[in-house]
PDB file as gemmi writes it, atoms N, CA and C in Angstrom:
CRYST1    1.000    1.000    1.000  90.00  90.00  90.00 P 1                      
ATOM      1  N   MET A   1       6.776  15.143  -6.815  1.00  0.00           N  
ATOM      2  CA  MET A   1       5.496  15.001  -6.175  1.00  0.00           C  
ATOM      3  C   MET A   1       6.156  15.221  -4.587  1.00  0.00           C  
ATOM      4  N   GLU A   2       5.408  16.173  -4.169  1.00  0.00           N  
ATOM      5  CA  GLU A   2       5.714  16.551  -2.574  1.00  0.00           C  
ATOM      6  C   GLU A   2       4.782  15.389  -1.640  1.00  0.00           C  
ATOM      7  N   THR A   3       5.506  15.262  -0.662  1.00  0.00           N  
ATOM      8  CA  THR A   3       4.760  14.387   0.376  1.00  0.00           C  
ATOM      9  C   THR A   3       3.912  15.207   1.217  1.00  0.00           C  
ATOM     10  N   ASN A   4       2.670  14.790   1.608  1.00  0.00           N  
ATOM     11  CA  ASN A   4       1.580  15.611   2.129  1.00  0.00           C  
ATOM     12  C   ASN A   4       1.812  15.422   3.565  1.00  0.00           C  
ATOM     13  N   PRO A   5       2.388  16.529   4.145  1.00  0.00           N  
ATOM     14  CA  PRO A   5       2.489  16.079   5.747  1.00  0.00           C  
ATOM     15  C   PRO A   5       1.261  16.128   6.538  1.00  0.00           C  
ATOM     16  N   ASN A   6       0.171  16.275   6.093  1.00  0.00           N  
ATOM     17  CA  ASN A   6      -1.188  16.116   6.741  1.00  0.00           C  
ATOM     18  C   ASN A   6      -1.611  14.537   6.779  1.00  0.00           C  
ATOM     19  N   LEU A   7      -1.015  13.614   5.989  1.00  0.00           N  
ATOM     20  CA  LEU A   7      -1.242  12.471   5.980  1.00  0.00           C  
ATOM     21  C   LEU A   7      -1.410  11.628   7.033  1.00  0.00           C  
ATOM     22  N   GLY A   8      -0.175  11.872   7.917  1.00  0.00           N  
ATOM     23  CA  GLY A   8       0.117  11.137   9.282  1.00  0.00           C  
ATOM     24  C   GLY A   8      -0.569   9.747   9.259  1.00  0.00           C  
ATOM     25  N   PRO A   9      -1.327   9.355  10.242  1.00  0.00           N  
ATOM     26  CA  PRO A   9      -1.698   8.022  10.244  1.00  0.00           C  
ATOM     27  C   PRO A   9      -2.498   7.569   9.313  1.00  0.00           C  
ATOM     28  N   ASP A  10      -3.088   8.518   8.331  1.00  0.00           N  
ATOM     29  CA  ASP A  10      -4.057   8.122   7.184  1.00  0.00           C  
ATOM     30  C   ASP A  10      -3.199   7.381   6.154  1.00  0.00           C  
ATOM     31  N   SER A  11      -1.723   7.583   6.063  1.00  0.00           N  
ATOM     32  CA  SER A  11      -1.053   6.782   5.240  1.00  0.00           C  
ATOM     33  C   SER A  11      -1.192   5.278   5.385  1.00  0.00           C  
ATOM     34  N   GLU A  12      -1.062   4.838   6.991  1.00  0.00           N  
ATOM     35  CA  GLU A  12      -1.274   3.366   7.164  1.00  0.00           C  
ATOM     36  C   GLU A  12      -2.816   2.827   7.017  1.00  0.00           C  
ATOM     37  N   ILE A  13      -3.740   3.981   7.293  1.00  0.00           N  
ATOM     38  CA  ILE A  13      -5.059   3.540   6.856  1.00  0.00           C  
ATOM     39  C   ILE A  13      -5.337   3.097   5.429  1.00  0.00           C  
ATOM     40  N   ILE A  14      -4.840   4.083   4.543  1.00  0.00           N  
ATOM     41  CA  ILE A  14      -4.859   3.879   2.961  1.00  0.00           C  
ATOM     42  C   ILE A  14      -4.371   2.848   2.621  1.00  0.00           C  
ATOM     43  N   ALA A  15      -3.053   2.337   3.214  1.00  0.00           N  
ATOM     44  CA  ALA A  15      -2.262   1.452   2.719  1.00  0.00           C  
ATOM     45  C   ALA A  15      -2.953  -0.032   3.003  1.00  0.00           C  
ATOM     46  N   LEU A  16      -3.698   0.054   4.259  1.00  0.00           N  
ATOM     47  CA  LEU A  16      -4.592  -1.226   4.581  1.00  0.00           C  
ATOM     48  C   LEU A  16      -5.731  -1.338   3.755  1.00  0.00           C  
ATOM     49  N   GLN A  17      -6.392  -0.270   3.488  1.00  0.00           N  
ATOM     50  CA  GLN A  17      -7.615  -0.287   2.592  1.00  0.00           C  
ATOM     51  C   GLN A  17      -6.955  -0.820   1.155  1.00  0.00           C  
ATOM     52  N   ALA A  18      -5.926  -0.382   0.826  1.00  0.00           N  
ATOM     53  CA  ALA A  18      -5.393  -0.768  -0.704  1.00  0.00           C  
ATOM     54  C   ALA A  18      -5.069  -2.320  -0.579  1.00  0.00           C  
ATOM     55  N   LEU A  19      -4.620  -2.678   0.767  1.00  0.00           N  
ATOM     56  CA  LEU A  19      -4.016  -4.210   0.682  1.00  0.00           C  
ATOM     57  C   LEU A  19      -5.387  -4.922   0.407  1.00  0.00           C  
ATOM     58  N   GLY A  20      -6.556  -4.555   1.478  1.00  0.00           N  
ATOM     59  CA  GLY A  20      -7.887  -5.292   1.176  1.00  0.00           C  
ATOM     60  C   GLY A  20      -8.203  -5.260  -0.033  1.00  0.00           C  
ATOM     61  N   TRP A  21      -8.292  -4.206  -1.019  1.00  0.00           N  
ATOM     62  CA  TRP A  21      -8.529  -4.401  -2.183  1.00  0.00           C  
ATOM     63  C   TRP A  21      -7.897  -5.201  -3.040  1.00  0.00           C  
ATOM     64  N   VAL A  22      -6.412  -5.295  -2.934  1.00  0.00           N  
ATOM     65  CA  VAL A  22      -5.527  -6.132  -3.732  1.00  0.00           C  
ATOM     66  C   VAL A  22      -5.958  -7.697  -3.419  1.00  0.00           C  
ATOM     67  N   LEU A  23      -6.109  -7.910  -2.146  1.00  0.00           N  
ATOM     68  CA  LEU A  23      -6.334  -9.369  -1.895  1.00  0.00           C  
ATOM     69  C   LEU A  23      -7.906  -9.988  -2.125  1.00  0.00           C  
ATOM     70  N   GLN A  24      -8.856  -8.714  -2.579  1.00  0.00           N  
ATOM     71  CA  GLN A  24      -9.874  -9.431  -2.909  1.00  0.00           C  
ATOM     72  C   GLN A  24     -10.155 -10.170  -4.279  1.00  0.00           C  
ATOM     73  N   ASP A  25      -8.962  -9.848  -5.189  1.00  0.00           N  
ATOM     74  CA  ASP A  25      -8.780 -10.524  -6.520  1.00  0.00           C  
ATOM     75  C   ASP A  25      -7.582 -11.639  -6.255  1.00  0.00           C  
ATOM     76  N   GLN A  26      -8.000 -12.817  -6.358  1.00  0.00           N  
ATOM     77  CA  GLN A  26      -6.847 -13.834  -6.316  1.00  0.00           C  
ATOM     78  C   GLN A  26      -5.561 -13.735  -7.061  1.00  0.00           C  
ATOM     79  N   ASP A  27      -5.874 -13.367  -8.389  1.00  0.00           N  
ATOM     80  CA  ASP A  27      -4.823 -13.288  -9.362  1.00  0.00           C  
ATOM     81  C   ASP A  27      -3.838 -12.207  -9.059  1.00  0.00           C  
ATOM     82  N   ARG A  28      -4.596 -11.041  -8.545  1.00  0.00           N  
ATOM     83  CA  ARG A  28      -3.813  -9.663  -7.916  1.00  0.00           C  
ATOM     84  C   ARG A  28      -3.009 -10.116  -6.850  1.00  0.00           C  
ATOM     85  N   ALA A  29      -3.619 -10.827  -5.807  1.00  0.00           N  
ATOM     86  CA  ALA A  29      -3.138 -11.158  -4.662  1.00  0.00           C  
ATOM     87  C   ALA A  29      -1.668 -12.092  -4.956  1.00  0.00           C  
ATOM     88  N   GLU A  30      -2.068 -12.886  -5.822  1.00  0.00           N  
ATOM     89  CA  GLU A  30      -0.656 -14.002  -6.343  1.00  0.00           C  
ATOM     90  C   GLU A  30       0.220 -13.076  -6.778  1.00  0.00           C  
ATOM     91  N   ARG A  31       0.013 -11.990  -7.635  1.00  0.00           N  
ATOM     92  CA  ARG A  31       0.884 -11.405  -8.502  1.00  0.00           C  
ATOM     93  C   ARG A  31       1.728 -10.350  -7.326  1.00  0.00           C  
ATOM     94  N   LEU A  32       0.992  -9.918  -6.406  1.00  0.00           N  
ATOM     95  CA  LEU A  32       1.833  -9.208  -5.242  1.00  0.00           C  
ATOM     96  C   LEU A  32       2.641  -9.909  -4.513  1.00  0.00           C  
ATOM     97  N   LEU A  33       2.226 -11.381  -4.048  1.00  0.00           N  
ATOM     98  CA  LEU A  33       3.181 -12.024  -3.378  1.00  0.00           C  
ATOM     99  C   LEU A  33       4.416 -12.649  -4.180  1.00  0.00           C  
ATOM    100  N   ALA A  34       4.217 -12.800  -5.620  1.00  0.00           N  
ATOM    101  CA  ALA A  34       5.289 -13.090  -6.540  1.00  0.00           C  
ATOM    102  C   ALA A  34       6.229 -11.864  -6.623  1.00  0.00           C  
ATOM    103  N   LEU A  35       5.696 -10.803  -6.817  1.00  0.00           N  
ATOM    104  CA  LEU A  35       6.662  -9.740  -7.199  1.00  0.00           C  
ATOM    105  C   LEU A  35       7.384  -9.045  -5.935  1.00  0.00           C  
ATOM    106  N   THR A  36       6.800  -9.275  -4.627  1.00  0.00           N  
ATOM    107  CA  THR A  36       7.391  -8.917  -3.441  1.00  0.00           C  
ATOM    108  C   THR A  36       8.017  -9.856  -2.921  1.00  0.00           C  
ATOM    109  N   GLY A  37       7.958 -11.316  -3.173  1.00  0.00           N  
ATOM    110  CA  GLY A  37       8.745 -12.247  -2.467  1.00  0.00           C  
ATOM    111  C   GLY A  37       8.131 -12.564  -1.062  1.00  0.00           C  
ATOM    112  N   LEU A  38       7.084 -12.048  -0.854  1.00  0.00           N  
ATOM    113  CA  LEU A  38       6.427 -12.183   0.554  1.00  0.00           C  
ATOM    114  C   LEU A  38       5.472 -13.624   0.417  1.00  0.00           C  
ATOM    115  N   ASP A  39       5.331 -14.102   1.578  1.00  0.00           N  
ATOM    116  CA  ASP A  39       4.458 -15.078   1.747  1.00  0.00           C  
ATOM    117  C   ASP A  39       3.120 -14.849   2.628  1.00  0.00           C  
ATOM    118  N   PRO A  40       2.235 -15.544   2.587  1.00  0.00           N  
ATOM    119  CA  PRO A  40       1.057 -15.022   3.485  1.00  0.00           C  
ATOM    120  C   PRO A  40       1.335 -14.545   4.780  1.00  0.00           C  
ATOM    121  N   ARG A  41       2.035 -15.180   5.248  1.00  0.00           N  
ATOM    122  CA  ARG A  41       2.355 -15.188   6.966  1.00  0.00           C  
ATOM    123  C   ARG A  41       3.139 -13.986   6.930  1.00  0.00           C  
ATOM    124  N   GLU A  42       4.257 -13.678   6.185  1.00  0.00           N  
ATOM    125  CA  GLU A  42       5.194 -12.545   6.125  1.00  0.00           C  
ATOM    126  C   GLU A  42       4.159 -11.179   5.841  1.00  0.00           C  
ATOM    127  N   LEU A  43       3.114 -11.301   5.015  1.00  0.00           N  
ATOM    128  CA  LEU A  43       2.357 -10.330   4.689  1.00  0.00           C  
ATOM    129  C   LEU A  43       1.538 -10.067   5.909  1.00  0.00           C  
ATOM    130  N   ARG A  44       0.978 -10.903   6.559  1.00  0.00           N  
ATOM    131  CA  ARG A  44       0.428 -10.560   7.751  1.00  0.00           C  
ATOM    132  C   ARG A  44       0.962 -10.068   8.944  1.00  0.00           C  
ATOM    133  N   SER A  45       2.101 -10.694   9.032  1.00  0.00           N  
ATOM    134  CA  SER A  45       3.128 -10.132  10.153  1.00  0.00           C  
ATOM    135  C   SER A  45       3.637  -8.842   9.865  1.00  0.00           C  
ATOM    136  N   GLY A  46       3.787  -8.279   8.600  1.00  0.00           N  
ATOM    137  CA  GLY A  46       4.325  -6.879   8.465  1.00  0.00           C  
ATOM    138  C   GLY A  46       3.092  -5.826   8.341  1.00  0.00           C  
ATOM    139  N   LEU A  47       1.877  -5.955   8.625  1.00  0.00           N  
ATOM    140  CA  LEU A  47       0.820  -5.225   8.564  1.00  0.00           C  
ATOM    141  C   LEU A  47       1.316  -3.760   9.472  1.00  0.00           C  
ATOM    142  N   GLU A  48       1.834  -3.841  10.501  1.00  0.00           N  
ATOM    143  CA  GLU A  48       2.402  -2.616  11.030  1.00  0.00           C  
ATOM    144  C   GLU A  48       3.430  -2.004  10.607  1.00  0.00           C  
ATOM    145  N   ASP A  49       4.438  -2.594   9.698  1.00  0.00           N  
ATOM    146  CA  ASP A  49       5.552  -2.212   9.254  1.00  0.00           C  
ATOM    147  C   ASP A  49       5.468  -1.124   8.107  1.00  0.00           C  
ATOM    148  N   PRO A  50       5.760   0.028   8.214  1.00  0.00           N  
ATOM    149  CA  PRO A  50       5.545   1.264   7.344  1.00  0.00           C  
ATOM    150  C   PRO A  50       6.357   0.841   5.897  1.00  0.00           C  
ATOM    151  N   ALA A  51       7.576   0.171   6.034  1.00  0.00           N  
ATOM    152  CA  ALA A  51       8.287   0.022   4.823  1.00  0.00           C  
ATOM    153  C   ALA A  51       7.484  -1.022   3.959  1.00  0.00           C  
ATOM    154  N   MET A  52       6.742  -2.149   4.560  1.00  0.00           N  
ATOM    155  CA  MET A  52       6.128  -3.158   3.938  1.00  0.00           C  
ATOM    156  C   MET A  52       4.819  -2.460   3.293  1.00  0.00           C  
ATOM    157  N   LEU A  53       4.104  -1.557   3.981  1.00  0.00           N  
ATOM    158  CA  LEU A  53       3.086  -1.039   3.544  1.00  0.00           C  
ATOM    159  C   LEU A  53       3.235  -0.114   2.237  1.00  0.00           C  
ATOM    160  N   ALA A  54       4.621   0.591   2.596  1.00  0.00           N  
ATOM    161  CA  ALA A  54       5.027   1.504   1.528  1.00  0.00           C  
ATOM    162  C   ALA A  54       5.202   0.492   0.283  1.00  0.00           C  
ATOM    163  N   SER A  55       5.758  -0.653   0.412  1.00  0.00           N  
ATOM    164  CA  SER A  55       5.898  -1.607  -0.711  1.00  0.00           C  
ATOM    165  C   SER A  55       4.706  -2.092  -1.480  1.00  0.00           C  
ATOM    166  N   LEU A  56       3.613  -2.176  -0.749  1.00  0.00           N  
ATOM    167  CA  LEU A  56       2.335  -2.516  -1.238  1.00  0.00           C  
ATOM    168  C   LEU A  56       1.810  -1.523  -2.169  1.00  0.00           C  
ATOM    169  N   LEU A  57       1.992  -0.176  -1.653  1.00  0.00           N  
ATOM    170  CA  LEU A  57       1.686   1.162  -2.485  1.00  0.00           C  
ATOM    171  C   LEU A  57       2.343   1.158  -3.668  1.00  0.00           C  
ATOM    172  N   GLY A  58       3.685   0.822  -3.434  1.00  0.00           N  
ATOM    173  CA  GLY A  58       4.709   0.707  -4.768  1.00  0.00           C  
ATOM    174  C   GLY A  58       4.006  -0.318  -5.747  1.00  0.00           C  
ATOM    175  N   PHE A  59       3.781  -1.408  -5.296  1.00  0.00           N  
ATOM    176  CA  PHE A  59       3.186  -2.529  -6.123  1.00  0.00           C  
ATOM    177  C   PHE A  59       2.221  -1.969  -7.020  1.00  0.00           C  
ATOM    178  N   LEU A  60       1.202  -1.081  -6.433  1.00  0.00           N  
ATOM    179  CA  LEU A  60       0.281  -0.605  -7.295  1.00  0.00           C  
ATOM    180  C   LEU A  60       0.531   0.662  -8.045  1.00  0.00           C  
ATOM    181  N   ALA A  61       1.547   1.429  -7.640  1.00  0.00           N  
ATOM    182  CA  ALA A  61       2.063   2.348  -8.401  1.00  0.00           C  
ATOM    183  C   ALA A  61       2.527   1.998  -9.754  1.00  0.00           C  
ATOM    184  N   ASN A  62       3.267   0.692  -9.691  1.00  0.00           N  
ATOM    185  CA  ASN A  62       4.031   0.281 -10.673  1.00  0.00           C  
ATOM    186  C   ASN A  62       3.133  -0.390 -11.980  1.00  0.00           C  
ATOM    187  N   HIS A  63       1.799  -0.288 -11.585  1.00  0.00           N  
ATOM    188  CA  HIS A  63       0.873  -0.619 -12.605  1.00  0.00           C  
ATOM    189  C   HIS A  63      -0.514   0.239 -12.739  1.00  0.00           C  
ATOM    190  N   GLU A  64      -0.320   1.065 -13.479  1.00  0.00           N  
ATOM    191  CA  GLU A  64      -1.528   2.232 -13.337  1.00  0.00           C  
ATOM    192  C   GLU A  64      -2.780   1.785 -13.330  1.00  0.00           C  
ATOM    193  N   PRO A  65      -3.108   1.077 -14.075  1.00  0.00           N  
ATOM    194  CA  PRO A  65      -4.674   0.167 -14.072  1.00  0.00           C  
ATOM    195  C   PRO A  65      -4.963  -0.020 -12.682  1.00  0.00           C  
ATOM    196  N   ASP A  66      -4.019  -0.890 -11.802  1.00  0.00           N  
ATOM    197  CA  ASP A  66      -4.588  -1.282 -10.661  1.00  0.00           C  
ATOM    198  C   ASP A  66      -4.459  -0.083  -9.803  1.00  0.00           C  
ATOM    199  N   LEU A  67      -3.725   1.036  -9.747  1.00  0.00           N  
ATOM    200  CA  LEU A  67      -3.791   2.048  -8.999  1.00  0.00           C  
ATOM    201  C   LEU A  67      -4.699   3.079  -9.137  1.00  0.00           C  
ATOM    202  N   ILE A  68      -5.234   2.989 -10.382  1.00  0.00           N  
ATOM    203  CA  ILE A  68      -6.384   4.031 -10.694  1.00  0.00           C  
ATOM    204  C   ILE A  68      -7.554   3.051 -10.062  1.00  0.00           C  
ATOM    205  N   ALA A  69      -7.838   1.952 -10.527  1.00  0.00           N  
ATOM    206  CA  ALA A  69      -8.998   1.007  -9.879  1.00  0.00           C  
ATOM    207  C   ALA A  69      -8.949   1.008  -8.296  1.00  0.00           C  
ATOM    208  N   CYS A  70      -7.998   0.998  -7.704  1.00  0.00           N  
ATOM    209  CA  CYS A  70      -7.847   0.754  -6.318  1.00  0.00           C  
ATOM    210  C   CYS A  70      -8.090   2.062  -5.565  1.00  0.00           C  
ATOM    211  N   ALA A  71      -7.652   3.336  -6.186  1.00  0.00           N  
ATOM    212  CA  ALA A  71      -8.128   4.614  -5.884  1.00  0.00           C  
ATOM    213  C   ALA A  71      -9.496   4.826  -5.745  1.00  0.00           C  
ATOM    214  N   ASP A  72     -10.004   4.234  -6.996  1.00  0.00           N  
ATOM    215  CA  ASP A  72     -11.441   4.522  -7.181  1.00  0.00           C  
ATOM    216  C   ASP A  72     -12.136   3.566  -6.135  1.00  0.00           C  
ATOM    217  N   ALA A  73     -11.803   2.562  -6.071  1.00  0.00           N  
ATOM    218  CA  ALA A  73     -12.629   1.621  -5.049  1.00  0.00           C  
ATOM    219  C   ALA A  73     -12.654   2.096  -3.563  1.00  0.00           C  
ATOM    220  N   ILE A  74     -11.349   2.535  -3.174  1.00  0.00           N  
ATOM    221  CA  ILE A  74     -11.181   3.172  -1.760  1.00  0.00           C  
ATOM    222  C   ILE A  74     -11.690   4.517  -1.549  1.00  0.00           C  
ATOM    223  N   GLY A  75     -11.893   5.180  -2.620  1.00  0.00           N  
ATOM    224  CA  GLY A  75     -12.579   6.496  -2.608  1.00  0.00           C  
ATOM    225  C   GLY A  75     -11.287   7.511  -2.245  1.00  0.00           C  
ATOM    226  N   VAL A  76     -10.294   7.441  -3.114  1.00  0.00           N  
ATOM    227  CA  VAL A  76      -9.028   8.396  -2.887  1.00  0.00           C  
ATOM    228  C   VAL A  76      -8.594   8.751  -4.293  1.00  0.00           C  
ATOM    229  N   ALA A  77      -7.721   9.760  -4.172  1.00  0.00           N  
ATOM    230  CA  ALA A  77      -7.220  10.027  -5.463  1.00  0.00           C  
ATOM    231  C   ALA A  77      -6.004   9.017  -5.442  1.00  0.00           C  
ATOM    232  N   PRO A  78      -5.662   8.722  -7.062  1.00  0.00           N  
ATOM    233  CA  PRO A  78      -4.317   8.260  -7.124  1.00  0.00           C  
ATOM    234  C   PRO A  78      -3.199   8.654  -6.554  1.00  0.00           C  
ATOM    235  N   ALA A  79      -3.159  10.137  -6.814  1.00  0.00           N  
ATOM    236  CA  ALA A  79      -1.960  10.822  -6.126  1.00  0.00           C  
ATOM    237  C   ALA A  79      -1.922  10.559  -4.733  1.00  0.00           C  
ATOM    238  N   LYS A  80      -3.074  10.652  -3.910  1.00  0.00           N  
ATOM    239  CA  LYS A  80      -3.009  10.412  -2.623  1.00  0.00           C  
ATOM    240  C   LYS A  80      -2.444   9.262  -2.208  1.00  0.00           C  
ATOM    241  N   LEU A  81      -2.614   7.977  -3.168  1.00  0.00           N  
ATOM    242  CA  LEU A  81      -2.071   6.601  -2.965  1.00  0.00           C  
ATOM    243  C   LEU A  81      -0.459   6.762  -2.810  1.00  0.00           C  
ATOM    244  N   ALA A  82       0.000   7.713  -3.867  1.00  0.00           N  
ATOM    245  CA  ALA A  82       1.416   7.718  -4.071  1.00  0.00           C  
ATOM    246  C   ALA A  82       1.939   8.485  -2.849  1.00  0.00           C  
ATOM    247  N   ALA A  83       1.372   9.457  -2.601  1.00  0.00           N  
ATOM    248  CA  ALA A  83       1.865  10.361  -1.386  1.00  0.00           C  
ATOM    249  C   ALA A  83       1.771   9.694  -0.033  1.00  0.00           C  
ATOM    250  N   ALA A  84       0.990   8.776   0.214  1.00  0.00           N  
ATOM    251  CA  ALA A  84       0.900   7.920   1.275  1.00  0.00           C  
ATOM    252  C   ALA A  84       2.328   6.988   1.087  1.00  0.00           C  
ATOM    253  N   ALA A  85       2.390   6.479   0.051  1.00  0.00           N  
ATOM    254  CA  ALA A  85       3.671   5.468   0.079  1.00  0.00           C  
ATOM    255  C   ALA A  85       4.938   6.385   0.165  1.00  0.00           C  
ATOM    256  N   GLN A  86       5.040   7.613  -0.125  1.00  0.00           N  
ATOM    257  CA  GLN A  86       6.245   8.512   0.201  1.00  0.00           C  
ATOM    258  C   GLN A  86       6.243   9.006   1.697  1.00  0.00           C  
ATOM    259  N   HIS A  87       5.155   9.119   2.280  1.00  0.00           N  
ATOM    260  CA  HIS A  87       4.869   9.322   3.773  1.00  0.00           C  
ATOM    261  C   HIS A  87       5.398   8.238   4.506  1.00  0.00           C  
ATOM    262  N   LEU A  88       5.143   7.050   4.092  1.00  0.00           N  
ATOM    263  CA  LEU A  88       5.373   5.861   4.922  1.00  0.00           C  
ATOM    264  C   LEU A  88       6.700   5.478   4.650  1.00  0.00           C  
ATOM    265  N   ASN A  89       7.606   5.984   3.564  1.00  0.00           N  
ATOM    266  CA  ASN A  89       9.001   5.886   3.136  1.00  0.00           C  
ATOM    267  C   ASN A  89       9.722   6.858   3.757  1.00  0.00           C  
ATOM    268  N   ALA A  90       9.328   7.927   4.372  1.00  0.00           N  
ATOM    269  CA  ALA A  90       9.964   9.122   4.927  1.00  0.00           C  
ATOM    270  C   ALA A  90      10.646   8.581   6.140  1.00  0.00           C  
ATOM    271  N   PRO A  91      12.163   9.035   6.222  1.00  0.00           N  
ATOM    272  CA  PRO A  91      13.014   8.675   7.283  1.00  0.00           C  
ATOM    273  C   PRO A  91      12.433   9.511   8.498  1.00  0.00           C  
ATOM    274  N   GLY A  92      12.447   9.122   9.639  1.00  0.00           N  
ATOM    275  CA  GLY A  92      12.378   9.889  10.672  1.00  0.00           C  
ATOM    276  C   GLY A  92      10.852  10.203  11.240  1.00  0.00           C  
ATOM    277  N   ASP A  93      10.053   9.763  10.361  1.00  0.00           N  
ATOM    278  CA  ASP A  93       8.505   9.987  10.556  1.00  0.00           C  
ATOM    279  C   ASP A  93       7.682   9.127  11.639  1.00  0.00           C  
ATOM    280  N   PHE A  94       8.728   7.818  12.060  1.00  0.00           N  
ATOM    281  CA  PHE A  94       7.823   6.850  12.864  1.00  0.00           C  
ATOM    282  C   PHE A  94       8.071   6.859  14.197  1.00  0.00           C  
ATOM    283  N   HIS A  95       7.114   6.680  15.047  1.00  0.00           N  
ATOM    284  CA  HIS A  95       7.313   6.838  16.534  1.00  0.00           C  
ATOM    285  C   HIS A  95       6.715   5.402  17.145  1.00  0.00           C  
ATOM    286  N   GLU A  96       7.381   4.992  17.896  1.00  0.00           N  
ATOM    287  CA  GLU A  96       6.911   3.710  18.380  1.00  0.00           C  
ATOM    288  C   GLU A  96       6.625   3.975  20.032  1.00  0.00           C  
TER     289      GLU A  96                                                      
END                                                                             
């Protein structure tokens, strides 16, 4: 799968939309925290961290039903969620 170079800041927006979707369901949110080892405070403080956002998208990618449901809910193709994760993980793409 190729990374879409046109995603740019959209990757972060997609990841934040996906996080909002995950957090709407308490069981799913608890599973995210359990599987990532994050606590709510760490999750909040990492909202601008591309690696944390990529991990969130990886969490969705590892459970296809959630990936598809999230993509549908936020109005993007599942492949775009995966491309956003790759873009966020790409070395050298970040500017401070």
